[in-house]
């Protein structure tokens, strides 16, 4: 009887390990957004245009690079609000060539599947940011 109990326990343990391993190998789907951003920034007679397209998980609320860095300039953003037809994104425009690297901190509410734009002008610089977001589902480990 003891041998039978030992075999049962070993079989139960092996089944548990196999189930956990199989669960780790499964991929899961997650809701998110296909994000397209464009940045046009002019400062000290130098114009920088950059952009990026990527998938952002709907649950992501951390600061994320929204453009490819170019000449010390990048646009960071974070998703702050998701509604059925819109998203709200806060931005930080960073220019490492200036004394105060943070140039601007705007926010934008973008209707899904439509391009939304925001622009700011001052004596020293001009900024234009556009955002287009489309709902998607993506797979990950």
Coordinates of C-alpha atoms in Angstrom, one line a residue, residues 41-138:
X41 CA 10.1 70.4 -33.4
X42 CA 12.0 73.6 -34.4
X43 CA 14.4 75.3 -32.1
X44 CA 17.5 77.5 -32.8
X45 CA 16.9 77.3 -36.6
X46 CA 17.1 73.5 -36.5
X47 CA 14.0 71.4 -37.4
X48 CA 13.6 67.8 -36.3
X49 CA 10.9 65.5 -37.6
X50 CA 10.5 62.0 -36.1
X51 CA 7.8 59.5 -35.5
X52 CA 7.1 55.9 -34.5
X53 CA 4.4 53.2 -34.8
X54 CA 4.1 50.6 -32.1
X55 CA 1.6 48.6 -30.0
X56 CA 0.9 50.0 -26.5
X57 CA -0.9 47.7 -24.0
X58 CA -4.2 49.3 -22.7
X59 CA -2.9 48.6 -19.1
X60 CA 0.4 50.5 -19.6
X61 CA 0.4 53.7 -17.6
X62 CA 4.2 54.3 -17.6
X63 CA 6.2 56.8 -19.6
X64 CA 7.0 55.3 -23.0
X65 CA 9.1 56.7 -25.9
X66 CA 6.6 57.7 -28.5
X67 CA 9.2 58.7 -31.1
X68 CA 12.6 57.5 -32.1
X69 CA 15.2 59.8 -30.5
X70 CA 16.8 62.1 -33.0
X71 CA 19.6 64.6 -32.4
X72 CA 19.0 64.6 -28.6
X73 CA 15.2 65.1 -29.0
X74 CA 12.5 62.6 -28.0
X75 CA 8.9 62.5 -27.1
X76 CA 7.7 60.5 -24.1
X77 CA 4.1 59.8 -23.4
X78 CA 1.8 57.9 -21.1
X79 CA -1.8 56.8 -21.4
X80 CA -3.8 58.4 -18.7
X81 CA -7.4 57.7 -19.7
X82 CA -9.2 55.2 -21.9
X83 CA -12.8 55.6 -22.9
X84 CA -14.8 53.6 -25.5
X85 CA -14.1 56.2 -28.3
X86 CA -11.1 58.2 -27.1
X87 CA -7.8 58.0 -25.3
X88 CA -6.0 60.7 -23.4
X89 CA -2.2 60.8 -23.6
X90 CA 0.2 63.1 -21.6
X91 CA 3.5 64.0 -23.2
X92 CA 7.0 65.2 -22.2
X93 CA 9.1 66.7 -25.0
X94 CA 12.8 66.3 -24.1
X95 CA 15.6 68.2 -25.8
X96 CA 18.9 67.3 -24.3
X97 CA 20.7 70.1 -26.2
X98 CA 19.1 72.8 -24.0
X99 CA 19.7 73.8 -20.4
X100 CA 16.2 72.8 -19.3
X101 CA 15.8 69.5 -21.1
X102 CA 12.0 69.4 -20.6
X103 CA 10.6 71.6 -23.3
X104 CA 6.9 71.0 -23.1
X105 CA 4.3 68.8 -21.2
X106 CA 1.1 68.9 -23.2
X107 CA -1.8 66.4 -23.2
X108 CA -4.1 65.3 -26.0
X109 CA -7.4 63.6 -26.2
X110 CA -7.6 61.6 -29.4
X111 CA -10.7 60.0 -31.0
X112 CA -9.9 56.4 -31.9
X113 CA -9.1 55.8 -35.6
X114 CA -8.6 59.5 -36.2
X115 CA -5.5 61.7 -36.3
X116 CA -5.4 64.3 -33.4
X117 CA -2.9 67.1 -33.4
X118 CA -1.6 69.6 -30.9
X119 CA 0.8 72.5 -31.5
X120 CA 2.6 75.1 -29.4
X121 CA 4.6 78.1 -30.5
X122 CA 6.9 80.4 -28.6
X123 CA 9.6 82.9 -29.4
X124 CA 12.3 80.1 -29.1
X125 CA 10.5 77.0 -30.5
X126 CA 7.7 75.4 -32.4
X127 CA 6.2 72.0 -31.5
X128 CA 3.7 69.9 -33.4
X129 CA 2.6 66.5 -32.1
X130 CA 0.1 64.1 -33.8
X131 CA -1.4 60.9 -32.5
X132 CA -3.5 58.2 -34.1
X133 CA -4.7 55.3 -32.1
X134 CA -6.5 52.2 -33.2
X135 CA -7.8 49.4 -30.9
X136 CA -6.0 46.1 -31.3
X137 CA -5.3 42.8 -29.6
X138 CA -1.8 41.4 -29.4

